[in-house]
CSV table of C-alpha atoms in Angstrom, one decimal:
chain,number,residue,atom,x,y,z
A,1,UNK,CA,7.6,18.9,-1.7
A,2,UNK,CA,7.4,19.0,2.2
A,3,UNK,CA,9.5,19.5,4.7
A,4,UNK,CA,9.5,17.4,7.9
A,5,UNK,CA,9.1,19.0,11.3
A,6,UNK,CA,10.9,16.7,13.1
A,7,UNK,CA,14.3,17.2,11.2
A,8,UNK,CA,16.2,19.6,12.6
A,9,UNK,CA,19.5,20.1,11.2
A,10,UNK,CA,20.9,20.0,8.0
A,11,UNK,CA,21.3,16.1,6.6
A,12,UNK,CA,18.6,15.0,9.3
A,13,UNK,CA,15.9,12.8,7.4
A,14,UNK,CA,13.9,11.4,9.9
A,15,UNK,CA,10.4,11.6,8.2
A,16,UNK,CA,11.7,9.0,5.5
A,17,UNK,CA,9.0,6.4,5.2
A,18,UNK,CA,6.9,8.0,7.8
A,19,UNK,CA,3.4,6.2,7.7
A,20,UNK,CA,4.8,4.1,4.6
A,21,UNK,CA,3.9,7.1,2.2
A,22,UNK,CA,6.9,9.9,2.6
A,23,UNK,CA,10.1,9.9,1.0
A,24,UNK,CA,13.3,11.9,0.6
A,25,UNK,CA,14.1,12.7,-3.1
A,26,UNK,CA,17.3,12.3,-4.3
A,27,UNK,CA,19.7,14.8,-6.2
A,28,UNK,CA,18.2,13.3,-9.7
A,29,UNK,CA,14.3,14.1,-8.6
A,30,UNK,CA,13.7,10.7,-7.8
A,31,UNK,CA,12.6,8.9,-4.3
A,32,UNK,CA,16.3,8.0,-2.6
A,33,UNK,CA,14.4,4.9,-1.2
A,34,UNK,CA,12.7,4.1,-4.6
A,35,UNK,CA,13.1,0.2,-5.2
A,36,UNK,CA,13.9,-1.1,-8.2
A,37,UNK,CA,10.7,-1.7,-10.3
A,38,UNK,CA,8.4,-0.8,-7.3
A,39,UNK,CA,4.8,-0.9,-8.2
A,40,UNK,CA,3.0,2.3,-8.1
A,41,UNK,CA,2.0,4.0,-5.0
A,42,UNK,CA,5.1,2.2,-3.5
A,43,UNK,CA,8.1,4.8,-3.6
A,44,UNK,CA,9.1,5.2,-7.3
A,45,UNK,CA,8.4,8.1,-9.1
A,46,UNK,CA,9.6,11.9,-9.3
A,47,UNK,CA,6.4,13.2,-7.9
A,48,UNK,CA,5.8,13.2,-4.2
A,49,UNK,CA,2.4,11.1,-3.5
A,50,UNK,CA,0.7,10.1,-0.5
A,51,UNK,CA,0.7,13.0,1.2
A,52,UNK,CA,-3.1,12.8,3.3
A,53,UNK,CA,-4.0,16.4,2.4
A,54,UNK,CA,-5.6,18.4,-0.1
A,55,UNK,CA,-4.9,19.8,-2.9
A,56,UNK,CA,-3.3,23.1,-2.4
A,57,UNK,CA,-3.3,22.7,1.4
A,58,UNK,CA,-0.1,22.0,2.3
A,59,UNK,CA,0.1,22.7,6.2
A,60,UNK,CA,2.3,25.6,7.2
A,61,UNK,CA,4.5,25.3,10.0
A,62,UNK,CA,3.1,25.2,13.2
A,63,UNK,CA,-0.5,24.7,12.3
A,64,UNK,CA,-2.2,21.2,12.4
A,65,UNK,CA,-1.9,18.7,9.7
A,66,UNK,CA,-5.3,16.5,8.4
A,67,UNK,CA,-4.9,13.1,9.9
A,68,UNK,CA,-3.5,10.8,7.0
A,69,UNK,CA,-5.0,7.9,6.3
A,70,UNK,CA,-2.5,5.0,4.8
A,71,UNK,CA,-5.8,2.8,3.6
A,72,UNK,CA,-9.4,3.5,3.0
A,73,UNK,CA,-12.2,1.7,1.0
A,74,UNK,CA,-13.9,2.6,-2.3
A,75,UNK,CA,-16.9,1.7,-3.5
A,76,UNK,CA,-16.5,-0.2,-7.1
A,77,UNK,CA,-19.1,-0.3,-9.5
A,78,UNK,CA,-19.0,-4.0,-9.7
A,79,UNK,CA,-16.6,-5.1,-6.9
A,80,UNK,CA,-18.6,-3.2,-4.0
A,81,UNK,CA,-16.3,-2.1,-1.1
A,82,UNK,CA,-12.5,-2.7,-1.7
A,83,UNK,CA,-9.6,-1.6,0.1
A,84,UNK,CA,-7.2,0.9,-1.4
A,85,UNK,CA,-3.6,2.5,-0.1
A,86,UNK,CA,-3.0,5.8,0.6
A,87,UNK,CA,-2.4,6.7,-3.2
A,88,UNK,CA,-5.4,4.9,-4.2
A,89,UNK,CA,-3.9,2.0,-5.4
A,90,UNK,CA,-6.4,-1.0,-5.3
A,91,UNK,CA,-4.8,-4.2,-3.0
A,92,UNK,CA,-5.0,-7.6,-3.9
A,93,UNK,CA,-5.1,-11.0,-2.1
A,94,UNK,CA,-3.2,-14.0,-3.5
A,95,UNK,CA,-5.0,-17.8,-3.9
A,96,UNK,CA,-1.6,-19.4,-3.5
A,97,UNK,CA,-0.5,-17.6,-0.6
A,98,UNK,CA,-2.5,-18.4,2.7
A,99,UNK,CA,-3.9,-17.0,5.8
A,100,UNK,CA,-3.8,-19.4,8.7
A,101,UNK,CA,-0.5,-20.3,8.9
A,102,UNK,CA,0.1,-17.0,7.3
A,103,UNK,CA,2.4,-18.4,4.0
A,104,UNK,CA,3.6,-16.6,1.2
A,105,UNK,CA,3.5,-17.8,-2.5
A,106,UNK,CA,4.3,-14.9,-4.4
A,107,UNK,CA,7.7,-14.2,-4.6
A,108,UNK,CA,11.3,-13.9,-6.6
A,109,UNK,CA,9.8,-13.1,-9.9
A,110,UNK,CA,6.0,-13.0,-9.0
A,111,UNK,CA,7.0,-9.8,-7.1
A,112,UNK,CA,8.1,-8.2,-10.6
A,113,UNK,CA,4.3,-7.7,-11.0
A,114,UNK,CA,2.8,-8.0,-7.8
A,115,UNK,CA,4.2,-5.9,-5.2
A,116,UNK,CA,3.9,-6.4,-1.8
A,117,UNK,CA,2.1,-3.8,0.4
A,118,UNK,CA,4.1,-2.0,3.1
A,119,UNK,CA,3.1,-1.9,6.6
A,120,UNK,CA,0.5,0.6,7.9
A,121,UNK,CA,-0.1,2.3,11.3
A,122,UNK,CA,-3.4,1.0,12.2
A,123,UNK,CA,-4.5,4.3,13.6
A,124,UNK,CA,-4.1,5.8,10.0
A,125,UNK,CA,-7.1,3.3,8.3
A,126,UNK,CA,-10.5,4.3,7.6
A,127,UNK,CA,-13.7,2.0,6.8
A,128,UNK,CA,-11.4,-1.9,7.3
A,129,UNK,CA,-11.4,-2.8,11.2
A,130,UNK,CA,-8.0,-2.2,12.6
A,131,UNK,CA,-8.0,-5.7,14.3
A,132,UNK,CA,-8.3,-6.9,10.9
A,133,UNK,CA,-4.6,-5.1,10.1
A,134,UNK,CA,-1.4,-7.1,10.8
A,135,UNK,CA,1.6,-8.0,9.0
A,136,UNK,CA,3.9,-10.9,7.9
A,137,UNK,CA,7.5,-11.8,7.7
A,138,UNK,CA,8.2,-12.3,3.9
A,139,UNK,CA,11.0,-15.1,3.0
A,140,UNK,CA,13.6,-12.2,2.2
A,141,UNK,CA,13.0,-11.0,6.3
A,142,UNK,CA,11.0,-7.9,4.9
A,143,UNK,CA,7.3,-7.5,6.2
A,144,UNK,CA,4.3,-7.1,4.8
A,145,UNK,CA,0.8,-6.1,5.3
A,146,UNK,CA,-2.0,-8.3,6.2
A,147,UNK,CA,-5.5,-7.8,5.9
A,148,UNK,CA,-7.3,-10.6,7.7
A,149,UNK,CA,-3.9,-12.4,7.8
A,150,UNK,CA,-4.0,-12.1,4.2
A,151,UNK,CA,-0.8,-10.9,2.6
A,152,UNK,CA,-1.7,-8.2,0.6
A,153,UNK,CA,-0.2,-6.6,-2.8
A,154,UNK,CA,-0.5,-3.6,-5.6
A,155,UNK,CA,-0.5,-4.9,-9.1
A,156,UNK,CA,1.6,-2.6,-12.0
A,157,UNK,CA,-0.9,-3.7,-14.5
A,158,UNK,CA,-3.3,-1.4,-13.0
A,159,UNK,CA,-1.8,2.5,-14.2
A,160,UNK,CA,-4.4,5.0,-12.7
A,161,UNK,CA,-5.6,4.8,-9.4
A,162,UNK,CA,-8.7,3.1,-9.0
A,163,UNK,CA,-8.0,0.6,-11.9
A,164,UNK,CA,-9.4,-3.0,-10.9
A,165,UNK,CA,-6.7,-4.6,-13.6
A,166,UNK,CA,-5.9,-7.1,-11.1
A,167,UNK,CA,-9.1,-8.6,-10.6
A,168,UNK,CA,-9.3,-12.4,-11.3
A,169,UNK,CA,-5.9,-12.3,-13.1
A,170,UNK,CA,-5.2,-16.3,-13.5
A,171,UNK,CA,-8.1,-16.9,-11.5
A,172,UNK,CA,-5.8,-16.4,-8.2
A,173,UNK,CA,-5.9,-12.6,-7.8
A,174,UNK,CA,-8.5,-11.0,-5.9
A,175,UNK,CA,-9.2,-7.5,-5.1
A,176,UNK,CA,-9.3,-7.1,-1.1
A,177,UNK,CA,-12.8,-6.4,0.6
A,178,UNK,CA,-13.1,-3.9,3.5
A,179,UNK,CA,-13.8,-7.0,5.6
A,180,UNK,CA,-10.5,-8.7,4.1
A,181,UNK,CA,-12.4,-11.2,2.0
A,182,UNK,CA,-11.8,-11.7,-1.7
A,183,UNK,CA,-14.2,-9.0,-3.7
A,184,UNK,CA,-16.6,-11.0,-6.3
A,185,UNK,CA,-17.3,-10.1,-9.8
C-alpha cells in the first residue's frame, strides 16, 4: 500500500483514481471505488496494482517517483505490437462499435464481459502516439478511452496479464495495435 503525498490530513483521499490506476481500500481490504464485476486491471481486487514502479521500490517520501505509464505496447508472438494498460491487461476494439462518428455498441449486458477502458493522461503512454489517445462519452454519461477514436475495452476472459483470450471472440473482437488498428492473427 502507498500513501499519497498530496493528502494531508486525516480522511483526505485525494490520490483516488490518480492516472486511472490508484485506489483507496476500503475497511474490508477491497478497492472503496471497486465496481461491481469490473474486469481485471480496472479497480477490483484486494491487491493494490498499477502502481508504475518496481518491485520492491516503493518511493520514500520526498524522493522522486518513476514516471508511470497508464499504456504501453507488447510485442505478441502472433499478434505483433498490441497495446496493454498499466496492469498489463491486453485492450480490445469492438466491430460493432465505430470510429467516425465515434458510436458505441457494447453495452448493458455486453459490458458484463467487456469492460470499458478508463481514461488515460496522455503524458503517461509509451510506444502508441498520444494524438492517437482520446476519449468518448458512453450512453450512461461515463467516458471512455479511445485509441484512434476507437472505443477501447479489457476482456475478463483473459485471467493473467498478457493473455490474448479476447482475440477474434465472435469474429468482432480485436486486440488493439500500437497504431490503433485491429491486430491480425
Amino acid at each position: 500500500m502507498y500513501r499519497y503525498a498530496k493528502d494531508t490530513k486525516a480522511g483526505d483521499a485525494l490520490g483516488e483514481g490518480v492516472g486511472g490506476t490508484w485506489h483507496v481500500l476500503g475497511p474490508d481490504g477491497k478497492w472503496a471505488a471497486a465496481g461491481k464485476g469490473a474486469a481485471p486491471g480496472t479497480g477490483t481486487g484486494t491487491e493494490m496494482q498499477g502502481s508504475g514502479m518496481e518491485q520492491g521500490g516503493g518511493a520514500k517520501e520526498g524522493s522522486k517517483e518513476a514516471p508511470k505509464v497508464a499504456l504501453s505496447v507488447r510485442k505478441d508472438a502472433k499478434l505483433g505490437n498490441i497495446v496493454q494498460n498499466a496492469e498489463g491487461w491486453t485492450l480490445y476494439r469492438f466491430d460493432k462499435d465505430s470510429a467516425w462518428p465515434m458510436k458505441i455498441g457494447c453495452v448493458d449486458s455486453c459490458t458484463d464481459t467487456w469492460k470499458p477502458a478508463p481514461l488515460v493522461d496522455k503524458t503517461q503512454v509509451s510506444g502508441v502516439d498520444p494524438k492517437l489517445i482520446g476519449s468518448v462519452k458512453r450512453p450512461d454519461g461515463t467516458e471512455q478511452l479511445t485509441i484512434d477514436c476507437w472505443p477501447v475495452y479489457t476482456f475478463t476472459g483473459d485471467k493473467a496479464p498478457g493473455d490474448v483470450n479476447g482475440q477474434g471472440k465472435q469474429n468482432l473482437w480485436w486486440a488493439v495495435t500500437d497504431k490503433g488498428k485491429k491486430a491480425a492473427g
